[in-house]
């Protein structure tokens, strides 16, 4: 009788990573299926929808698999994955001299979406590029990944108050950047 890995907790799955090869692969696959959309979205938004974001996304799971420990009592798997992704994104941005443009935005947006939604997503993405990295990161973690302020604080190594402040300031800056475009869209 096989184990149904979908019903196991994150801690139980992490313990299975140290089991037989077959169980470890099944446990890793389940963890990947649970958290890959969140990690992928984070990487794509922080590294501006580039092929580098895909590389960072894959590297995140490789490093997770190689660095996870048996001590799972306090392990927050999504937080650990986002921390790894965050560090890889920050390293990439530090090593990169110029910002990458978002030429591949059309590939990300599904064909069935209408032009206005595409245009608005493009404006938001471009607006995010214009705000400071620390504000953008907090905003992406909160609004796109749905994380709580205490999780953001832990990942960014800041206080909860600072996490709230960064999200608020990011929203204010994004609103001020987008306001002229939104006014223009409403006229048309």
PDB file of N, CA and C in Angstrom, residues 107-178:
ATOM      1  N   UNK A 107       4.625  36.794 -23.735  1.00  0.00           N
ATOM      2  CA  UNK A 107       4.661  35.346 -23.546  1.00  0.00           C
ATOM      3  C   UNK A 107       4.030  34.939 -22.226  1.00  0.00           C
ATOM      4  N   UNK A 108       4.066  35.815 -21.241  1.00  0.00           N
ATOM      5  CA  UNK A 108       3.542  35.501 -19.922  1.00  0.00           C
ATOM      6  C   UNK A 108       2.026  35.662 -19.877  1.00  0.00           C
ATOM      7  N   UNK A 109       1.523  36.635 -20.596  1.00  0.00           N
ATOM      8  CA  UNK A 109       0.088  36.931 -20.550  1.00  0.00           C
ATOM      9  C   UNK A 109      -0.653  35.992 -21.497  1.00  0.00           C
ATOM     10  N   UNK A 110      -1.673  35.371 -21.008  1.00  0.00           N
ATOM     11  CA  UNK A 110      -2.447  34.432 -21.831  1.00  0.00           C
ATOM     12  C   UNK A 110      -3.138  35.177 -22.960  1.00  0.00           C
ATOM     13  N   UNK A 111      -3.320  34.475 -24.070  1.00  0.00           N
ATOM     14  CA  UNK A 111      -3.920  35.083 -25.253  1.00  0.00           C
ATOM     15  C   UNK A 111      -5.359  35.529 -25.025  1.00  0.00           C
ATOM     16  N   UNK A 112      -6.073  34.877 -24.123  1.00  0.00           N
ATOM     17  CA  UNK A 112      -7.486  35.200 -23.936  1.00  0.00           C
ATOM     18  C   UNK A 112      -7.714  36.489 -23.139  1.00  0.00           C
ATOM     19  N   UNK A 113      -6.657  37.042 -22.547  1.00  0.00           N
ATOM     20  CA  UNK A 113      -6.840  38.282 -21.789  1.00  0.00           C
ATOM     21  C   UNK A 113      -7.026  39.443 -22.758  1.00  0.00           C
ATOM     22  N   UNK A 114      -7.868  40.363 -22.379  1.00  0.00           N
ATOM     23  CA  UNK A 114      -8.122  41.487 -23.273  1.00  0.00           C
ATOM     24  C   UNK A 114      -6.990  42.520 -23.186  1.00  0.00           C
ATOM     25  N   UNK A 115      -7.000  43.442 -24.117  1.00  0.00           N
ATOM     26  CA  UNK A 115      -5.925  44.415 -24.240  1.00  0.00           C
ATOM     27  C   UNK A 115      -5.783  45.291 -23.000  1.00  0.00           C
ATOM     28  N   UNK A 116      -6.890  45.699 -22.405  1.00  0.00           N
ATOM     29  CA  UNK A 116      -6.823  46.583 -21.248  1.00  0.00           C
ATOM     30  C   UNK A 116      -6.123  45.907 -20.063  1.00  0.00           C
ATOM     31  N   UNK A 117      -6.442  44.655 -19.834  1.00  0.00           N
ATOM     32  CA  UNK A 117      -5.787  43.922 -18.747  1.00  0.00           C
ATOM     33  C   UNK A 117      -4.297  43.781 -19.029  1.00  0.00           C
ATOM     34  N   UNK A 118      -3.958  43.512 -20.267  1.00  0.00           N
ATOM     35  CA  UNK A 118      -2.554  43.384 -20.650  1.00  0.00           C
ATOM     36  C   UNK A 118      -1.835  44.710 -20.441  1.00  0.00           C
ATOM     37  N   UNK A 119      -2.470  45.779 -20.865  1.00  0.00           N
ATOM     38  CA  UNK A 119      -1.875  47.101 -20.723  1.00  0.00           C
ATOM     39  C   UNK A 119      -1.702  47.474 -19.246  1.00  0.00           C
ATOM     40  N   UNK A 120      -2.705  47.173 -18.436  1.00  0.00           N
ATOM     41  CA  UNK A 120      -2.620  47.465 -17.011  1.00  0.00           C
ATOM     42  C   UNK A 120      -1.523  46.631 -16.348  1.00  0.00           C
ATOM     43  N   UNK A 121      -1.427  45.352 -16.692  1.00  0.00           N
ATOM     44  CA  UNK A 121      -0.365  44.503 -16.145  1.00  0.00           C
ATOM     45  C   UNK A 121       1.001  45.035 -16.559  1.00  0.00           C
ATOM     46  N   UNK A 122       1.100  45.478 -17.799  1.00  0.00           N
ATOM     47  CA  UNK A 122       2.357  46.051 -18.286  1.00  0.00           C
ATOM     48  C   UNK A 122       2.711  47.307 -17.492  1.00  0.00           C
ATOM     49  N   UNK A 123       1.723  48.158 -17.237  1.00  0.00           N
ATOM     50  CA  UNK A 123       1.960  49.379 -16.456  1.00  0.00           C
ATOM     51  C   UNK A 123       2.399  49.052 -15.026  1.00  0.00           C
ATOM     52  N   UNK A 124       1.744  48.085 -14.414  1.00  0.00           N
ATOM     53  CA  UNK A 124       2.110  47.707 -13.046  1.00  0.00           C
ATOM     54  C   UNK A 124       3.521  47.140 -13.017  1.00  0.00           C
ATOM     55  N   UNK A 125       3.830  46.280 -13.966  1.00  0.00           N
ATOM     56  CA  UNK A 125       5.166  45.681 -14.023  1.00  0.00           C
ATOM     57  C   UNK A 125       6.231  46.744 -14.238  1.00  0.00           C
ATOM     58  N   UNK A 126       5.971  47.652 -15.144  1.00  0.00           N
ATOM     59  CA  UNK A 126       6.935  48.736 -15.383  1.00  0.00           C
ATOM     60  C   UNK A 126       7.027  49.662 -14.173  1.00  0.00           C
ATOM     61  N   UNK A 127       5.898  49.894 -13.523  1.00  0.00           N
ATOM     62  CA  UNK A 127       5.912  50.700 -12.298  1.00  0.00           C
ATOM     63  C   UNK A 127       6.734  50.037 -11.212  1.00  0.00           C
ATOM     64  N   UNK A 128       6.617  48.724 -11.091  1.00  0.00           N
ATOM     65  CA  UNK A 128       7.417  47.995 -10.095  1.00  0.00           C
ATOM     66  C   UNK A 128       8.912  48.130 -10.369  1.00  0.00           C
ATOM     67  N   UNK A 129       9.274  48.198 -11.649  1.00  0.00           N
ATOM     68  CA  UNK A 129      10.688  48.361 -12.000  1.00  0.00           C
ATOM     69  C   UNK A 129      11.240  49.694 -11.508  1.00  0.00           C
ATOM     70  N   UNK A 130      10.373  50.677 -11.338  1.00  0.00           N
ATOM     71  CA  UNK A 130      10.817  52.021 -10.988  1.00  0.00           C
ATOM     72  C   UNK A 130      10.942  52.265  -9.486  1.00  0.00           C
ATOM     73  N   UNK A 131      10.446  51.343  -8.674  1.00  0.00           N
ATOM     74  CA  UNK A 131      10.559  51.555  -7.232  1.00  0.00           C
ATOM     75  C   UNK A 131      11.767  50.797  -6.692  1.00  0.00           C
ATOM     76  N   UNK A 132      12.248  51.225  -5.543  1.00  0.00           N
ATOM     77  CA  UNK A 132      13.438  50.628  -4.939  1.00  0.00           C
ATOM     78  C   UNK A 132      13.253  49.130  -4.724  1.00  0.00           C
ATOM     79  N   UNK A 133      14.369  48.393  -4.807  1.00  0.00           N
ATOM     80  CA  UNK A 133      14.323  46.938  -4.671  1.00  0.00           C
ATOM     81  C   UNK A 133      13.719  46.484  -3.350  1.00  0.00           C
ATOM     82  N   UNK A 134      14.067  47.154  -2.244  1.00  0.00           N
ATOM     83  CA  UNK A 134      13.543  46.712  -0.949  1.00  0.00           C
ATOM     84  C   UNK A 134      12.037  46.909  -0.853  1.00  0.00           C
ATOM     85  N   UNK A 135      11.529  47.986  -1.443  1.00  0.00           N
ATOM     86  CA  UNK A 135      10.083  48.224  -1.454  1.00  0.00           C
ATOM     87  C   UNK A 135       9.390  47.236  -2.388  1.00  0.00           C
ATOM     88  N   UNK A 136       9.975  47.009  -3.556  1.00  0.00           N
ATOM     89  CA  UNK A 136       9.400  46.088  -4.532  1.00  0.00           C
ATOM     90  C   UNK A 136       9.318  44.684  -3.946  1.00  0.00           C
ATOM     91  N   UNK A 137      10.377  44.272  -3.277  1.00  0.00           N
ATOM     92  CA  UNK A 137      10.410  42.928  -2.709  1.00  0.00           C
ATOM     93  C   UNK A 137       9.299  42.738  -1.676  1.00  0.00           C
ATOM     94  N   UNK A 138       9.148  43.681  -0.775  1.00  0.00           N
ATOM     95  CA  UNK A 138       8.101  43.586   0.247  1.00  0.00           C
ATOM     96  C   UNK A 138       6.719  43.574  -0.410  1.00  0.00           C
ATOM     97  N   UNK A 139       6.516  44.426  -1.407  1.00  0.00           N
ATOM     98  CA  UNK A 139       5.242  44.490  -2.117  1.00  0.00           C
ATOM     99  C   UNK A 139       4.923  43.164  -2.805  1.00  0.00           C
ATOM    100  N   UNK A 140       5.906  42.601  -3.505  1.00  0.00           N
ATOM    101  CA  UNK A 140       5.705  41.333  -4.210  1.00  0.00           C
ATOM    102  C   UNK A 140       5.388  40.214  -3.224  1.00  0.00           C
ATOM    103  N   UNK A 141       6.114  40.163  -2.116  1.00  0.00           N
ATOM    104  CA  UNK A 141       5.854  39.125  -1.114  1.00  0.00           C
ATOM    105  C   UNK A 141       4.442  39.245  -0.544  1.00  0.00           C
ATOM    106  N   UNK A 142       3.983  40.468  -0.325  1.00  0.00           N
ATOM    107  CA  UNK A 142       2.661  40.681   0.266  1.00  0.00           C
ATOM    108  C   UNK A 142       1.546  40.503  -0.761  1.00  0.00           C
ATOM    109  N   UNK A 143       1.638  41.205  -1.858  1.00  0.00           N
ATOM    110  CA  UNK A 143       0.525  41.266  -2.803  1.00  0.00           C
ATOM    111  C   UNK A 143       0.483  40.100  -3.785  1.00  0.00           C
ATOM    112  N   UNK A 144       1.616  39.604  -4.213  1.00  0.00           N
ATOM    113  CA  UNK A 144       1.628  38.525  -5.187  1.00  0.00           C
ATOM    114  C   UNK A 144       1.746  37.157  -4.521  1.00  0.00           C
ATOM    115  N   UNK A 145       2.469  37.085  -3.409  1.00  0.00           N
ATOM    116  CA  UNK A 145       2.665  35.804  -2.745  1.00  0.00           C
ATOM    117  C   UNK A 145       1.751  35.635  -1.538  1.00  0.00           C
ATOM    118  N   UNK A 146       1.031  36.688  -1.141  1.00  0.00           N
ATOM    119  CA  UNK A 146       0.072  36.589  -0.061  1.00  0.00           C
ATOM    120  C   UNK A 146       0.675  36.315   1.308  1.00  0.00           C
ATOM    121  N   UNK A 147       1.905  36.714   1.499  1.00  0.00           N
ATOM    122  CA  UNK A 147       2.561  36.450   2.781  1.00  0.00           C
ATOM    123  C   UNK A 147       2.116  37.453   3.835  1.00  0.00           C
ATOM    124  N   UNK A 148       2.197  37.024   5.088  1.00  0.00           N
ATOM    125  CA  UNK A 148       1.890  37.881   6.224  1.00  0.00           C
ATOM    126  C   UNK A 148       3.098  38.782   6.498  1.00  0.00           C
ATOM    127  N   UNK A 149       2.862  39.860   7.204  1.00  0.00           N
ATOM    128  CA  UNK A 149       3.950  40.798   7.491  1.00  0.00           C
ATOM    129  C   UNK A 149       5.074  40.151   8.313  1.00  0.00           C
ATOM    130  N   UNK A 150       4.715  39.265   9.239  1.00  0.00           N
ATOM    131  CA  UNK A 150       5.769  38.614  10.038  1.00  0.00           C
ATOM    132  C   UNK A 150       6.635  37.711   9.168  1.00  0.00           C
ATOM    133  N   UNK A 151       6.060  37.088   8.145  1.00  0.00           N
ATOM    134  CA  UNK A 151       6.846  36.262   7.221  1.00  0.00           C
ATOM    135  C   UNK A 151       7.758  37.146   6.360  1.00  0.00           C
ATOM    136  N   UNK A 152       7.231  38.261   5.915  1.00  0.00           N
ATOM    137  CA  UNK A 152       8.033  39.200   5.124  1.00  0.00           C
ATOM    138  C   UNK A 152       9.204  39.708   5.963  1.00  0.00           C
ATOM    139  N   UNK A 153       8.923  40.045   7.212  1.00  0.00           N
ATOM    140  CA  UNK A 153       9.964  40.535   8.113  1.00  0.00           C
ATOM    141  C   UNK A 153      11.057  39.489   8.294  1.00  0.00           C
ATOM    142  N   UNK A 154      10.658  38.241   8.463  1.00  0.00           N
ATOM    143  CA  UNK A 154      11.633  37.169   8.644  1.00  0.00           C
ATOM    144  C   UNK A 154      12.481  36.970   7.389  1.00  0.00           C
ATOM    145  N   UNK A 155      11.846  36.956   6.243  1.00  0.00           N
ATOM    146  CA  UNK A 155      12.560  36.738   4.981  1.00  0.00           C
ATOM    147  C   UNK A 155      13.516  37.890   4.683  1.00  0.00           C
ATOM    148  N   UNK A 156      13.063  39.123   4.906  1.00  0.00           N
ATOM    149  CA  UNK A 156      13.875  40.304   4.580  1.00  0.00           C
ATOM    150  C   UNK A 156      14.801  40.720   5.718  1.00  0.00           C
ATOM    151  N   UNK A 157      14.692  40.020   6.842  1.00  0.00           N
ATOM    152  CA  UNK A 157      15.528  40.322   8.012  1.00  0.00           C
ATOM    153  C   UNK A 157      15.303  41.759   8.494  1.00  0.00           C
ATOM    154  N   UNK A 158      14.015  42.103   8.633  1.00  0.00           N
ATOM    155  CA  UNK A 158      13.611  43.422   9.112  1.00  0.00           C
ATOM    156  C   UNK A 158      12.525  43.225  10.171  1.00  0.00           C
ATOM    157  N   UNK A 159      12.100  44.319  10.790  1.00  0.00           N
ATOM    158  CA  UNK A 159      11.027  44.230  11.779  1.00  0.00           C
ATOM    159  C   UNK A 159       9.679  44.161  11.065  1.00  0.00           C
ATOM    160  N   UNK A 160       8.648  43.742  11.788  1.00  0.00           N
ATOM    161  CA  UNK A 160       7.300  43.681  11.230  1.00  0.00           C
ATOM    162  C   UNK A 160       6.819  45.084  10.869  1.00  0.00           C
ATOM    163  N   UNK A 161       7.138  46.048  11.709  1.00  0.00           N
ATOM    164  CA  UNK A 161       6.752  47.435  11.439  1.00  0.00           C
ATOM    165  C   UNK A 161       7.409  47.916  10.143  1.00  0.00           C
ATOM    166  N   UNK A 162       8.671  47.577   9.967  1.00  0.00           N
ATOM    167  CA  UNK A 162       9.385  47.959   8.752  1.00  0.00           C
ATOM    168  C   UNK A 162       8.777  47.264   7.536  1.00  0.00           C
ATOM    169  N   UNK A 163       8.369  46.010   7.681  1.00  0.00           N
ATOM    170  CA  UNK A 163       7.734  45.292   6.572  1.00  0.00           C
ATOM    171  C   UNK A 163       6.438  45.990   6.165  1.00  0.00           C
ATOM    172  N   UNK A 164       5.624  46.366   7.149  1.00  0.00           N
ATOM    173  CA  UNK A 164       4.379  47.083   6.861  1.00  0.00           C
ATOM    174  C   UNK A 164       4.673  48.410   6.178  1.00  0.00           C
ATOM    175  N   UNK A 165       5.681  49.098   6.665  1.00  0.00           N
ATOM    176  CA  UNK A 165       6.056  50.388   6.098  1.00  0.00           C
ATOM    177  C   UNK A 165       6.506  50.247   4.646  1.00  0.00           C
ATOM    178  N   UNK A 166       7.311  49.228   4.374  1.00  0.00           N
ATOM    179  CA  UNK A 166       7.790  49.026   2.999  1.00  0.00           C
ATOM    180  C   UNK A 166       6.645  48.727   2.046  1.00  0.00           C
ATOM    181  N   UNK A 167       5.715  47.896   2.465  1.00  0.00           N
ATOM    182  CA  UNK A 167       4.569  47.578   1.603  1.00  0.00           C
ATOM    183  C   UNK A 167       3.744  48.840   1.359  1.00  0.00           C
ATOM    184  N   UNK A 168       3.484  49.590   2.411  1.00  0.00           N
ATOM    185  CA  UNK A 168       2.713  50.828   2.280  1.00  0.00           C
ATOM    186  C   UNK A 168       3.419  51.813   1.349  1.00  0.00           C
ATOM    187  N   UNK A 169       4.720  52.014   1.567  1.00  0.00           N
ATOM    188  CA  UNK A 169       5.479  52.951   0.725  1.00  0.00           C
ATOM    189  C   UNK A 169       5.530  52.480  -0.727  1.00  0.00           C
ATOM    190  N   UNK A 170       5.633  51.177  -0.937  1.00  0.00           N
ATOM    191  CA  UNK A 170       5.631  50.636  -2.302  1.00  0.00           C
ATOM    192  C   UNK A 170       4.296  50.929  -2.981  1.00  0.00           C
ATOM    193  N   UNK A 171       3.195  50.734  -2.262  1.00  0.00           N
ATOM    194  CA  UNK A 171       1.872  51.022  -2.823  1.00  0.00           C
ATOM    195  C   UNK A 171       1.730  52.497  -3.160  1.00  0.00           C
ATOM    196  N   UNK A 172       2.218  53.364  -2.272  1.00  0.00           N
ATOM    197  CA  UNK A 172       2.125  54.804  -2.505  1.00  0.00           C
ATOM    198  C   UNK A 172       2.950  55.204  -3.725  1.00  0.00           C
ATOM    199  N   UNK A 173       4.160  54.680  -3.829  1.00  0.00           N
ATOM    200  CA  UNK A 173       5.012  55.020  -4.975  1.00  0.00           C
ATOM    201  C   UNK A 173       4.418  54.479  -6.264  1.00  0.00           C
ATOM    202  N   UNK A 174       3.932  53.241  -6.208  1.00  0.00           N
ATOM    203  CA  UNK A 174       3.327  52.647  -7.393  1.00  0.00           C
ATOM    204  C   UNK A 174       2.098  53.446  -7.828  1.00  0.00           C
ATOM    205  N   UNK A 175       1.307  53.875  -6.859  1.00  0.00           N
ATOM    206  CA  UNK A 175       0.118  54.680  -7.168  1.00  0.00           C
ATOM    207  C   UNK A 175       0.515  56.001  -7.817  1.00  0.00           C
ATOM    208  N   UNK A 176       1.545  56.655  -7.277  1.00  0.00           N
ATOM    209  CA  UNK A 176       1.960  57.942  -7.859  1.00  0.00           C
ATOM    210  C   UNK A 176       2.558  57.756  -9.252  1.00  0.00           C
ATOM    211  N   UNK A 177       3.234  56.641  -9.474  1.00  0.00           N
ATOM    212  CA  UNK A 177       3.808  56.377 -10.800  1.00  0.00           C
ATOM    213  C   UNK A 177       2.705  56.090 -11.812  1.00  0.00           C
ATOM    214  N   UNK A 178       1.709  55.328 -11.397  1.00  0.00           N
ATOM    215  CA  UNK A 178       0.667  54.873 -12.318  1.00  0.00           C
ATOM    216  C   UNK A 178      -0.489  55.858 -12.502  1.00  0.00           C
TER     217      UNK A 178
END
